[in-house]
């Protein structure tokens, strides 16, 4: 393949979206390009008083099946796929009276948008593009001779190219547009597969994002970071600098845990773990209770609330240095206060998280699992000790389970009056996690007497129960499942503690 320049003499234009098409059509006409078109696009072009030839008159066959078949014809695909430097190809075109097509502008039916907007299966199926996807692949395959524009987001690039090179393209141009075309087609096919596979659950991963955002760096400055997805669908950024890789990881963690609560709750996250968490009747009180849990770790953290941030809360929050805050809304007065720090990132949530699966790349492949959506409550608790938790203790145990579920294993949470007063996480020993939680609680002035404890996994030995009893912990929640569960139960009975088994482990690595 030579790096030759090729003049555009003919173009096929058949698009679903007509916006921003007008300047392209006018420019092609000014360059003397012969335009072929179909259906609504043909009418659009002719309404601009620009000559265009109907594809059906060229192929001698009308559109059929309510437009399902328009361009699927050898005259069209021969004109696109013919190799101009292949004498045999050109001889066959001449034999059948087929002209070449140098430019193809096609977009696809909005399949993804249709899936989002309706559950009507017939309507969704009709938005599976056949002719468009075939034209895109054909033109991209023959990039040596044909330029393919497969997305309206490429229109500005095309106009610039036509201006700079006076209606000609070189190989690098065509190859670049071809690569984008195959990205378009692969993304489209992935969306269709995932729609069908929602019910079938064929064991295959087809994940495609057409939007990429370069980050300042990855987890560390020497690493490259990119976010693939549509953050603007999830929240509006009301203030602050660009979200970093670590910001995004912590924002995700904060939204995951805050979504567990219906009552007004405030969470403070550091390195994906909750260093502060509390539920109260007002946002200000919830924030202050969360901050009290570990005011040292809260510095530089990520904040999240599931209720509107008002002025009282904003005034309290404003004295803390933090990276990001997210909430469903803010009063105007609260926003004015929080915006006083220009780099402080303020996110207004548009909708809750909707992920159903999570992925992790490792070794030479990818792990996939469903999200941990299980959250146990008092109705599911199996009381295994002589003493049953009181109603208030039951509520705190429910809170403690929600908290420990989102900590790195091994994890322990200590909770009192809907407030996280101590936690230990990421420890190789569950004893270390518990001792860390007790140490933190005491360091920040909390009395562990009367508190409850939750563990995200079972106790292999009764040592944690023994330590918790010494600390004055009155009730314990754990999944159970150890062959030595009975030892821990007997230890709790010995200490006068209540213990419930939930039946659900919440490892987090």
CSV table of C-alpha atoms in Angstrom, one decimal:
chain,number,residue,atom,x,y,z
A,1,UNK,CA,0.0,0.0,0.0
A,2,UNK,CA,1.5,3.3,-1.1
A,3,UNK,CA,1.1,6.5,0.9
A,4,UNK,CA,-0.8,8.0,-2.1
A,5,UNK,CA,-3.2,10.9,-2.2
A,6,UNK,CA,-6.6,10.2,-3.6
A,7,UNK,CA,-9.2,12.7,-4.8
A,8,UNK,CA,-12.8,12.3,-3.6
A,9,UNK,CA,-15.0,12.1,-6.8
A,10,UNK,CA,-18.0,10.3,-5.3
A,11,UNK,CA,-19.7,9.9,-2.0
A,12,UNK,CA,-22.4,7.8,-0.4
A,13,UNK,CA,-24.3,9.6,2.4
A,14,UNK,CA,-26.9,7.7,4.5
A,15,UNK,CA,-27.3,8.8,8.1
A,16,UNK,CA,-29.8,8.6,10.9
A,17,UNK,CA,-28.8,11.8,12.5
A,18,UNK,CA,-28.8,14.8,10.2
A,19,UNK,CA,-27.5,17.5,12.6
A,20,UNK,CA,-24.3,19.2,11.5
A,21,UNK,CA,-24.5,17.4,8.1
A,22,UNK,CA,-25.3,20.5,6.1
A,23,UNK,CA,-21.8,22.1,6.0
A,24,UNK,CA,-20.3,18.8,4.8
A,25,UNK,CA,-22.8,18.4,2.0
A,26,UNK,CA,-22.3,21.9,0.9
A,27,UNK,CA,-18.5,21.5,0.9
A,28,UNK,CA,-18.7,18.3,-1.1
A,29,UNK,CA,-20.9,19.9,-3.6
A,30,UNK,CA,-18.5,22.9,-3.9
A,31,UNK,CA,-15.7,20.4,-4.6
A,32,UNK,CA,-17.7,18.8,-7.4
A,33,UNK,CA,-18.2,15.5,-5.6
A,34,UNK,CA,-21.1,13.3,-6.9
A,35,UNK,CA,-23.4,12.4,-4.0
A,36,UNK,CA,-25.5,9.3,-3.7
A,37,UNK,CA,-28.0,9.0,-0.9
A,38,UNK,CA,-31.1,7.2,0.5
A,39,UNK,CA,-34.4,7.9,2.1
A,40,UNK,CA,-34.5,10.8,4.6
A,41,UNK,CA,-30.9,11.8,3.9
A,42,UNK,CA,-31.6,12.1,0.2
A,43,UNK,CA,-34.6,14.4,1.0
A,44,UNK,CA,-32.4,16.4,3.4
A,45,UNK,CA,-29.7,17.0,0.8
A,46,UNK,CA,-32.2,17.9,-2.0
A,47,UNK,CA,-34.0,20.3,0.3
A,48,UNK,CA,-30.7,22.2,0.4
A,49,UNK,CA,-30.9,22.5,-3.4
A,50,UNK,CA,-27.9,20.3,-3.7
A,51,UNK,CA,-28.0,17.6,-6.4
A,52,UNK,CA,-28.0,14.0,-5.1
A,53,UNK,CA,-28.6,10.7,-6.8
A,54,UNK,CA,-31.0,8.2,-5.2
A,55,UNK,CA,-29.3,4.8,-4.5
A,56,UNK,CA,-32.4,2.9,-5.7
A,57,UNK,CA,-32.2,4.5,-9.1
A,58,UNK,CA,-28.5,3.5,-9.3
A,59,UNK,CA,-29.0,-0.1,-8.3
A,60,UNK,CA,-32.3,-0.4,-10.2
A,61,UNK,CA,-34.1,-1.8,-7.1
A,62,UNK,CA,-36.3,0.0,-4.6
A,63,UNK,CA,-36.1,0.1,-0.8
A,64,UNK,CA,-38.0,-2.9,0.6
A,65,UNK,CA,-39.2,-4.3,3.9
A,66,UNK,CA,-40.0,-0.9,5.4
A,67,UNK,CA,-36.5,0.3,4.7
A,68,UNK,CA,-34.8,-2.8,6.2
A,69,UNK,CA,-33.0,-3.2,2.8
A,70,UNK,CA,-31.7,-0.1,1.1
A,71,UNK,CA,-28.0,-0.3,0.2
A,72,UNK,CA,-27.4,-4.1,0.4
A,73,UNK,CA,-26.5,-4.5,-3.2
A,74,UNK,CA,-23.4,-5.5,-5.3
A,75,UNK,CA,-23.5,-2.1,-7.1
A,76,UNK,CA,-23.0,-0.3,-3.8
A,77,UNK,CA,-20.6,-2.7,-2.2
A,78,UNK,CA,-18.6,-3.3,-5.4
A,79,UNK,CA,-18.1,0.5,-5.7
A,80,UNK,CA,-16.8,0.6,-2.1
A,81,UNK,CA,-14.7,-2.6,-2.0
A,82,UNK,CA,-13.1,-2.5,-5.4
A,83,UNK,CA,-9.3,-2.2,-5.2
A,84,UNK,CA,-8.3,0.6,-7.5
A,85,UNK,CA,-4.9,-0.8,-8.1
A,86,UNK,CA,-6.2,-4.3,-9.0
A,87,UNK,CA,-6.9,-4.5,-12.8
A,88,UNK,CA,-9.3,-7.5,-12.3
A,89,UNK,CA,-11.4,-5.6,-9.8
A,90,UNK,CA,-11.6,-2.5,-12.1
A,91,UNK,CA,-12.4,-4.7,-15.1
A,92,UNK,CA,-15.3,-6.2,-13.3
A,93,UNK,CA,-16.7,-2.8,-12.3
A,94,UNK,CA,-16.5,-1.8,-15.9
A,95,UNK,CA,-18.2,-5.0,-17.1
A,96,UNK,CA,-21.1,-4.4,-14.8
A,97,UNK,CA,-21.3,-0.6,-15.1
A,98,UNK,CA,-20.4,0.1,-11.5
A,99,UNK,CA,-18.8,3.3,-10.4
A,100,UNK,CA,-16.4,3.6,-7.5
A,101,UNK,CA,-17.3,5.3,-4.2
A,102,UNK,CA,-14.5,7.2,-2.6
A,103,UNK,CA,-16.2,8.5,0.6
A,104,UNK,CA,-18.9,6.8,2.7
A,105,UNK,CA,-20.7,8.8,5.4
A,106,UNK,CA,-22.9,6.5,7.5
A,107,UNK,CA,-24.0,6.4,11.1
A,108,UNK,CA,-26.0,3.8,12.9
A,109,UNK,CA,-29.5,3.5,14.3
A,110,UNK,CA,-29.5,4.5,18.0
A,111,UNK,CA,-29.7,1.1,19.5
A,112,UNK,CA,-28.3,2.0,23.0
A,113,UNK,CA,-30.5,5.0,23.3
A,114,UNK,CA,-33.5,2.9,22.4
A,115,UNK,CA,-32.7,0.3,25.0
A,116,UNK,CA,-32.5,3.0,27.6
A,117,UNK,CA,-35.8,4.6,26.6
A,118,UNK,CA,-38.1,1.6,26.1
A,119,UNK,CA,-38.8,-2.0,27.0
A,120,UNK,CA,-40.6,-2.6,23.7
A,121,UNK,CA,-38.6,-5.5,22.2
A,122,UNK,CA,-39.9,-4.9,18.7
A,123,UNK,CA,-38.8,-1.3,18.7
A,124,UNK,CA,-35.4,-2.3,20.1
A,125,UNK,CA,-34.9,-5.0,17.4
A,126,UNK,CA,-35.8,-2.5,14.7
A,127,UNK,CA,-32.9,-0.3,15.8
A,128,UNK,CA,-30.4,-3.0,15.0
A,129,UNK,CA,-28.7,-1.5,12.0
A,130,UNK,CA,-27.8,-3.9,9.1
A,131,UNK,CA,-27.0,-1.8,6.1
A,132,UNK,CA,-25.2,0.8,8.0
A,133,UNK,CA,-22.9,-1.6,9.8
A,134,UNK,CA,-22.2,-3.4,6.5
A,135,UNK,CA,-21.2,-0.2,4.8
A,136,UNK,CA,-19.0,0.8,7.6
A,137,UNK,CA,-17.1,-2.4,7.6
A,138,UNK,CA,-16.8,-2.5,3.8
A,139,UNK,CA,-15.4,1.0,3.6
A,140,UNK,CA,-13.1,0.5,6.5
A,141,UNK,CA,-11.7,-2.7,5.0
A,142,UNK,CA,-10.9,-0.9,1.8
A,143,UNK,CA,-9.2,2.1,3.5
A,144,UNK,CA,-6.5,2.0,0.9
A,145,UNK,CA,-9.0,3.6,-1.5
A,146,UNK,CA,-12.1,4.7,0.5
A,147,UNK,CA,-12.6,7.1,3.3
A,148,UNK,CA,-15.2,6.1,5.9
A,149,UNK,CA,-16.9,8.5,8.3
A,150,UNK,CA,-18.8,6.4,10.8
A,151,UNK,CA,-19.9,8.9,13.5
A,152,UNK,CA,-21.3,12.4,13.5
A,153,UNK,CA,-18.6,13.3,16.1
A,154,UNK,CA,-16.1,12.9,13.2
A,155,UNK,CA,-17.8,15.6,11.0
A,156,UNK,CA,-15.5,18.4,12.2
A,157,UNK,CA,-12.5,16.2,11.4
A,158,UNK,CA,-13.8,15.6,7.9
A,159,UNK,CA,-14.5,19.3,7.2
A,160,UNK,CA,-11.0,20.1,8.3
A,161,UNK,CA,-9.6,17.4,6.1
A,162,UNK,CA,-11.5,18.5,3.1
A,163,UNK,CA,-10.4,22.1,3.6
A,164,UNK,CA,-6.7,21.3,4.2
A,165,UNK,CA,-6.3,18.9,1.3
A,166,UNK,CA,-8.9,20.3,-1.1
A,167,UNK,CA,-11.0,17.2,-1.3
A,168,UNK,CA,-8.2,14.7,-1.3
A,169,UNK,CA,-7.1,12.2,1.4
A,170,UNK,CA,-3.9,10.2,2.0
A,171,UNK,CA,-3.5,6.8,3.3
A,172,UNK,CA,-2.8,7.9,6.9
A,173,UNK,CA,-6.1,9.8,6.9
A,174,UNK,CA,-8.1,6.9,5.6
A,175,UNK,CA,-6.5,4.4,7.9
A,176,UNK,CA,-7.2,6.6,10.9
A,177,UNK,CA,-10.9,6.9,10.0
A,178,UNK,CA,-11.0,3.2,9.3
A,179,UNK,CA,-9.7,2.4,12.8
A,180,UNK,CA,-12.4,4.7,14.3
A,181,UNK,CA,-15.0,2.9,12.1
A,182,UNK,CA,-14.0,-0.5,13.5
A,183,UNK,CA,-14.3,1.0,17.0
A,184,UNK,CA,-17.8,2.1,16.1
A,185,UNK,CA,-18.8,-1.3,14.8
A,186,UNK,CA,-17.3,-3.3,17.6
A,187,UNK,CA,-18.9,-1.0,20.2
A,188,UNK,CA,-22.3,-1.3,18.5
A,189,UNK,CA,-22.1,-5.1,18.3
A,190,UNK,CA,-21.1,-5.3,22.0
A,191,UNK,CA,-24.2,-3.4,22.9
A,192,UNK,CA,-26.4,-5.7,20.9
A,193,UNK,CA,-24.8,-8.8,22.4
A,194,UNK,CA,-25.1,-7.5,26.0
A,195,UNK,CA,-28.8,-6.8,25.3
A,196,UNK,CA,-29.5,-10.3,24.2
A,197,UNK,CA,-27.1,-11.8,26.8
A,198,UNK,CA,-28.9,-10.1,29.8
A,199,UNK,CA,-31.3,-13.1,29.7
A,200,UNK,CA,-29.1,-15.8,28.2
A,201,UNK,CA,-25.9,-15.2,30.3
A,202,UNK,CA,-23.5,-16.7,27.8
A,203,UNK,CA,-20.1,-16.8,29.5
A,204,UNK,CA,-18.4,-14.0,27.6
A,205,UNK,CA,-17.3,-10.5,28.5
A,206,UNK,CA,-18.1,-7.7,26.0
A,207,UNK,CA,-17.4,-4.4,27.6
A,208,UNK,CA,-17.1,-1.3,25.4
A,209,UNK,CA,-16.9,2.4,26.1
A,210,UNK,CA,-16.8,4.9,23.3
A,211,UNK,CA,-15.8,7.8,25.6
A,212,UNK,CA,-12.4,8.0,27.2
A,213,UNK,CA,-11.1,10.7,29.6
A,214,UNK,CA,-7.3,11.0,30.2
A,215,UNK,CA,-6.5,11.6,33.9
A,216,UNK,CA,-3.6,13.6,35.3
A,217,UNK,CA,-2.0,10.2,36.1
A,218,UNK,CA,-2.9,6.8,37.5
A,219,UNK,CA,-2.7,5.7,41.1
A,220,UNK,CA,0.8,7.3,41.3
A,221,UNK,CA,2.4,10.1,39.2
A,222,UNK,CA,4.5,7.7,37.2
A,223,UNK,CA,1.5,5.7,36.1
A,224,UNK,CA,-0.8,6.6,33.1
A,225,UNK,CA,-4.5,6.7,33.9
A,226,UNK,CA,-7.6,6.8,31.8
A,227,UNK,CA,-11.3,6.7,32.7
A,228,UNK,CA,-13.7,5.0,30.2
A,229,UNK,CA,-17.3,5.8,30.7
A,230,UNK,CA,-19.9,8.6,31.0
A,231,UNK,CA,-19.4,10.4,34.3
A,232,UNK,CA,-21.8,13.1,33.2
A,233,UNK,CA,-24.6,10.6,33.3
A,234,UNK,CA,-24.0,10.0,37.0
A,235,UNK,CA,-23.2,13.5,38.4
A,236,UNK,CA,-22.6,17.1,37.6
A,237,UNK,CA,-19.3,18.7,38.7
A,238,UNK,CA,-20.3,22.0,40.4
A,239,UNK,CA,-16.8,23.1,41.4
A,240,UNK,CA,-13.2,22.1,41.6
A,241,UNK,CA,-10.3,20.6,39.7
A,242,UNK,CA,-10.4,17.5,37.5
A,243,UNK,CA,-11.2,14.3,39.3
A,244,UNK,CA,-8.0,12.1,39.6
A,245,UNK,CA,-7.7,8.3,39.4
A,246,UNK,CA,-7.7,8.1,43.2
A,247,UNK,CA,-10.6,10.5,43.6
A,248,UNK,CA,-12.7,8.3,41.3
A,249,UNK,CA,-11.8,5.2,43.2
A,250,UNK,CA,-12.8,6.8,46.5
A,251,UNK,CA,-15.9,8.4,45.1
A,252,UNK,CA,-17.1,5.0,43.9
A,253,UNK,CA,-16.4,3.6,47.4
A,254,UNK,CA,-18.3,6.4,49.0
A,255,UNK,CA,-21.3,6.0,46.8
A,256,UNK,CA,-21.3,2.2,47.3
A,257,UNK,CA,-21.5,2.6,51.1
A,258,UNK,CA,-23.9,5.6,51.3
A,259,UNK,CA,-26.4,3.7,49.1
A,260,UNK,CA,-26.8,1.2,51.9
A,261,UNK,CA,-28.7,3.8,54.0
A,262,UNK,CA,-32.2,5.2,53.8
A,263,UNK,CA,-31.9,7.5,56.9
A,264,UNK,CA,-29.7,10.7,56.7
A,265,UNK,CA,-26.1,9.4,56.7
A,266,UNK,CA,-22.7,10.9,56.2
A,267,UNK,CA,-19.6,8.9,55.1
A,268,UNK,CA,-15.9,10.0,55.1
A,269,UNK,CA,-13.7,7.8,52.9
A,270,UNK,CA,-9.9,7.4,52.9
A,271,UNK,CA,-8.3,4.9,50.5
A,272,UNK,CA,-11.7,3.3,49.8
A,273,UNK,CA,-12.3,2.6,53.6
A,274,UNK,CA,-14.8,4.4,55.8
A,275,UNK,CA,-12.9,6.4,58.5
A,276,UNK,CA,-16.1,8.1,59.5
A,277,UNK,CA,-19.8,7.0,59.2
A,278,UNK,CA,-22.9,8.1,61.1
A,279,UNK,CA,-26.7,8.4,60.8
A,280,UNK,CA,-28.5,11.3,62.4
A,281,UNK,CA,-31.7,13.4,62.0
A,282,UNK,CA,-29.8,16.3,60.3
A,283,UNK,CA,-26.9,16.4,57.8
A,284,UNK,CA,-24.9,18.6,60.1
A,285,UNK,CA,-25.2,16.2,63.0
A,286,UNK,CA,-24.5,13.2,60.8
A,287,UNK,CA,-21.3,14.9,59.5
A,288,UNK,CA,-20.1,15.9,62.9
A,289,UNK,CA,-20.7,12.4,64.2
A,290,UNK,CA,-18.9,10.8,61.2
A,291,UNK,CA,-16.0,13.2,61.6
A,292,UNK,CA,-15.7,12.4,65.3
A,293,UNK,CA,-15.0,8.8,64.5
A,294,UNK,CA,-11.6,9.6,63.2
A,295,UNK,CA,-10.9,13.3,62.6
A,296,UNK,CA,-7.2,12.6,61.8
A,297,UNK,CA,-7.9,10.3,58.9
A,298,UNK,CA,-10.6,12.5,57.6
A,299,UNK,CA,-8.0,15.1,56.4
A,300,UNK,CA,-7.9,14.9,52.6
A,301,UNK,CA,-10.7,12.4,52.4
A,302,UNK,CA,-13.7,12.0,50.2
A,303,UNK,CA,-17.1,12.9,51.6
A,304,UNK,CA,-20.6,11.6,50.7
A,305,UNK,CA,-24.1,12.2,52.0
A,306,UNK,CA,-27.5,10.8,50.9
A,307,UNK,CA,-29.4,14.0,51.7
A,308,UNK,CA,-29.3,17.7,50.7
A,309,UNK,CA,-26.4,19.7,52.1
A,310,UNK,CA,-27.8,22.7,53.8
A,311,UNK,CA,-26.1,25.9,55.1
A,312,UNK,CA,-25.6,24.6,58.7
A,313,UNK,CA,-23.9,21.4,57.3
A,314,UNK,CA,-21.8,23.4,54.8
A,315,UNK,CA,-20.5,25.7,57.5
A,316,UNK,CA,-19.5,22.7,59.6
A,317,UNK,CA,-17.9,20.9,56.7
A,318,UNK,CA,-16.1,23.9,55.3
A,319,UNK,CA,-13.4,23.9,58.0
A,320,UNK,CA,-12.2,20.4,56.9
A,321,UNK,CA,-9.7,20.0,54.1
A,322,UNK,CA,-11.1,17.3,51.8
A,323,UNK,CA,-10.8,16.4,48.1
A,324,UNK,CA,-14.4,15.6,47.0
A,325,UNK,CA,-17.9,15.8,48.4
A,326,UNK,CA,-21.0,14.2,46.7
A,327,UNK,CA,-24.6,14.6,47.5
A,328,UNK,CA,-28.0,14.5,45.7
A,329,UNK,CA,-28.4,18.3,46.1
A,330,UNK,CA,-27.1,21.5,47.8
A,331,UNK,CA,-28.9,24.6,48.9
A,332,UNK,CA,-27.6,27.8,47.1
A,333,UNK,CA,-26.3,29.1,50.4
A,334,UNK,CA,-24.4,25.8,51.1
A,335,UNK,CA,-22.9,25.9,47.6
A,336,UNK,CA,-21.6,29.4,48.1
A,337,UNK,CA,-19.8,28.3,51.3
A,338,UNK,CA,-18.4,25.1,49.8
A,339,UNK,CA,-17.2,26.8,46.7
A,340,UNK,CA,-14.9,29.1,48.8
A,341,UNK,CA,-12.1,26.6,48.0
A,342,UNK,CA,-11.6,26.7,44.3
A,343,UNK,CA,-10.0,23.2,44.0
A,344,UNK,CA,-12.6,21.5,46.2
A,345,UNK,CA,-14.6,19.1,44.0
A,346,UNK,CA,-18.3,19.3,44.5
A,347,UNK,CA,-20.5,16.6,42.8
A,348,UNK,CA,-24.2,16.6,42.5
A,349,UNK,CA,-25.6,13.1,42.0
A,350,UNK,CA,-28.1,12.6,39.2
A,351,UNK,CA,-29.0,9.0,39.9
A,352,UNK,CA,-27.9,6.0,42.0
A,353,UNK,CA,-25.2,3.6,41.0
A,354,UNK,CA,-26.6,0.8,38.7
A,355,UNK,CA,-23.7,-1.6,38.3
A,356,UNK,CA,-24.5,-5.2,38.6
A,357,UNK,CA,-21.1,-6.7,38.0
A,358,UNK,CA,-17.5,-5.8,38.7
A,359,UNK,CA,-14.3,-6.8,36.8
A,360,UNK,CA,-10.7,-7.1,37.8
A,361,UNK,CA,-7.8,-7.6,35.5
A,362,UNK,CA,-5.1,-10.0,36.8
A,363,UNK,CA,-2.6,-12.6,35.6
A,364,UNK,CA,-3.4,-13.0,31.9
A,365,UNK,CA,-7.1,-12.5,32.1
A,366,UNK,CA,-10.1,-10.9,33.8
A,367,UNK,CA,-12.2,-11.8,36.9
A,368,UNK,CA,-15.9,-11.1,36.8
A,369,UNK,CA,-18.4,-11.3,39.7
A,370,UNK,CA,-21.7,-9.9,40.6
A,371,UNK,CA,-21.6,-7.0,43.1
A,372,UNK,CA,-22.1,-7.8,46.8
A,373,UNK,CA,-25.7,-6.6,47.1
A,374,UNK,CA,-26.5,-8.6,50.3
A,375,UNK,CA,-27.2,-6.5,53.4
A,376,UNK,CA,-28.5,-8.5,56.3
A,377,UNK,CA,-30.9,-7.1,58.9
A,378,UNK,CA,-32.5,-8.2,62.1
A,379,UNK,CA,-35.1,-10.3,60.4
A,380,UNK,CA,-32.3,-12.5,59.0
A,381,UNK,CA,-30.2,-12.7,62.2
A,382,UNK,CA,-29.9,-16.0,63.9
A,383,UNK,CA,-29.4,-15.4,67.6
A,384,UNK,CA,-27.1,-18.2,68.9
A,385,UNK,CA,-26.3,-17.0,72.5
A,386,UNK,CA,-28.3,-17.1,75.7
A,387,UNK,CA,-28.8,-13.3,75.6
A,388,UNK,CA,-30.5,-11.7,72.6
A,389,UNK,CA,-29.6,-8.2,71.5
A,390,UNK,CA,-31.9,-5.4,72.5
A,391,UNK,CA,-33.8,-3.5,69.8
A,392,UNK,CA,-31.2,-0.7,69.9
A,393,UNK,CA,-28.4,-3.2,69.7
A,394,UNK,CA,-30.1,-4.8,66.7
A,395,UNK,CA,-30.2,-1.5,64.9
A,396,UNK,CA,-26.5,-0.9,65.7
A,397,UNK,CA,-25.6,-4.4,64.5
A,398,UNK,CA,-27.4,-3.6,61.2
A,399,UNK,CA,-25.4,-0.4,60.9
A,400,UNK,CA,-22.1,-2.2,61.8
A,401,UNK,CA,-22.7,-4.9,59.1
A,402,UNK,CA,-23.2,-2.2,56.4
A,403,UNK,CA,-20.0,-0.5,57.6
A,404,UNK,CA,-17.8,-3.6,57.7
A,405,UNK,CA,-19.1,-4.9,54.4
A,406,UNK,CA,-17.3,-2.0,52.7
A,407,UNK,CA,-13.9,-2.4,54.5
A,408,UNK,CA,-10.9,-4.2,53.1
A,409,UNK,CA,-10.6,-7.6,54.7
A,410,UNK,CA,-9.9,-8.5,57.5
A,411,UNK,CA,-12.3,-6.0,58.8
A,412,UNK,CA,-13.9,-5.1,62.1
A,413,UNK,CA,-16.4,-2.3,63.0
A,414,UNK,CA,-17.4,-1.0,66.4
A,415,UNK,CA,-20.6,0.9,66.4
A,416,UNK,CA,-22.6,2.8,69.1
A,417,UNK,CA,-25.8,4.8,68.5
A,418,UNK,CA,-25.5,4.6,64.7
A,419,UNK,CA,-22.0,5.9,64.7
A,420,UNK,CA,-18.8,4.2,63.6
A,421,UNK,CA,-16.6,4.7,66.7
A,422,UNK,CA,-13.7,2.3,65.7
A,423,UNK,CA,-12.7,0.2,62.8
A,424,UNK,CA,-9.8,-2.0,61.7
A,425,UNK,CA,-9.3,-3.0,58.1
A,426,UNK,CA,-6.9,-4.6,55.6
A,427,UNK,CA,-5.2,-6.6,58.3
A,428,UNK,CA,-3.8,-10.1,57.8
A,429,UNK,CA,-5.1,-11.1,61.2
A,430,UNK,CA,-8.7,-10.6,62.5
A,431,UNK,CA,-7.3,-10.1,65.9
A,432,UNK,CA,-5.1,-7.2,64.6
A,433,UNK,CA,-8.2,-5.7,63.0
A,434,UNK,CA,-10.1,-5.8,66.2
A,435,UNK,CA,-7.3,-4.4,68.3
A,436,UNK,CA,-6.8,-1.6,65.8
A,437,UNK,CA,-10.6,-0.8,66.0
A,438,UNK,CA,-10.5,-0.7,69.8
A,439,UNK,CA,-7.3,1.4,69.8
A,440,UNK,CA,-8.8,3.9,67.4
A,441,UNK,CA,-12.0,4.2,69.4
A,442,UNK,CA,-10.2,4.9,72.6
A,443,UNK,CA,-7.8,7.3,70.9
A,444,UNK,CA,-10.7,9.5,69.8
A,445,UNK,CA,-12.4,9.5,73.2
A,446,UNK,CA,-15.0,6.8,72.8
A,447,UNK,CA,-16.1,4.4,75.5
A,448,UNK,CA,-16.4,0.9,73.9
A,449,UNK,CA,-18.6,-0.3,76.8
A,450,UNK,CA,-22.0,-0.9,75.3
A,451,UNK,CA,-20.9,-0.8,71.7
A,452,UNK,CA,-21.6,-3.6,69.2
A,453,UNK,CA,-19.1,-5.3,66.8
A,454,UNK,CA,-19.4,-6.7,63.3
A,455,UNK,CA,-16.9,-8.9,61.4
A,456,UNK,CA,-17.1,-9.5,57.7
A,457,UNK,CA,-16.0,-13.1,58.1
A,458,UNK,CA,-16.3,-15.8,60.7
A,459,UNK,CA,-14.0,-16.2,63.8
A,460,UNK,CA,-11.8,-19.2,63.4
A,461,UNK,CA,-11.0,-19.0,67.1
A,462,UNK,CA,-12.7,-17.4,70.1
A,463,UNK,CA,-9.9,-14.9,70.6
A,464,UNK,CA,-11.7,-12.0,69.0
A,465,UNK,CA,-14.8,-12.6,71.2
A,466,UNK,CA,-12.6,-12.7,74.2
A,467,UNK,CA,-10.9,-9.4,73.4
A,468,UNK,CA,-14.2,-7.8,72.6
A,469,UNK,CA,-15.7,-8.9,75.9
A,470,UNK,CA,-12.8,-7.3,77.8
A,471,UNK,CA,-13.5,-4.1,75.8
A,472,UNK,CA,-17.1,-4.1,76.9
A,473,UNK,CA,-18.6,-5.0,73.6
A,474,UNK,CA,-22.2,-6.2,74.3
A,475,UNK,CA,-23.3,-7.7,70.9
A,476,UNK,CA,-21.6,-9.3,68.0
A,477,UNK,CA,-22.6,-10.0,64.4
A,478,UNK,CA,-20.6,-12.4,62.2
A,479,UNK,CA,-21.5,-14.7,59.3
A,480,UNK,CA,-20.7,-18.0,61.1
A,481,UNK,CA,-19.5,-21.0,59.2
A,482,UNK,CA,-16.3,-21.9,61.1
A,483,UNK,CA,-15.9,-25.5,62.4
A,484,UNK,CA,-15.2,-23.8,65.8
A,485,UNK,CA,-18.3,-21.5,65.8
A,486,UNK,CA,-19.4,-23.2,69.0
A,487,UNK,CA,-16.2,-22.1,70.8
A,488,UNK,CA,-17.0,-18.4,69.9
A,489,UNK,CA,-20.6,-18.8,71.0
A,490,UNK,CA,-19.6,-20.3,74.3
A,491,UNK,CA,-17.1,-17.5,74.9
A,492,UNK,CA,-19.8,-14.9,74.2
A,493,UNK,CA,-22.1,-16.6,76.7
A,494,UNK,CA,-19.3,-16.6,79.2
A,495,UNK,CA,-18.8,-12.9,78.7
A,496,UNK,CA,-22.6,-12.1,78.8
A,497,UNK,CA,-22.6,-11.0,75.2
A,498,UNK,CA,-25.2,-11.4,72.5
A,499,UNK,CA,-24.2,-12.9,69.2
A,500,UNK,CA,-26.0,-13.2,65.9
A,501,UNK,CA,-25.0,-15.2,62.8
A,502,UNK,CA,-25.9,-13.6,59.5
A,503,UNK,CA,-25.0,-16.4,57.1
A,504,UNK,CA,-23.3,-14.0,54.7
A,505,UNK,CA,-19.6,-13.4,54.4
A,506,UNK,CA,-18.4,-10.1,53.0
A,507,UNK,CA,-14.7,-10.6,52.0
A,508,UNK,CA,-13.3,-7.6,50.2
A,509,UNK,CA,-9.8,-7.7,48.6
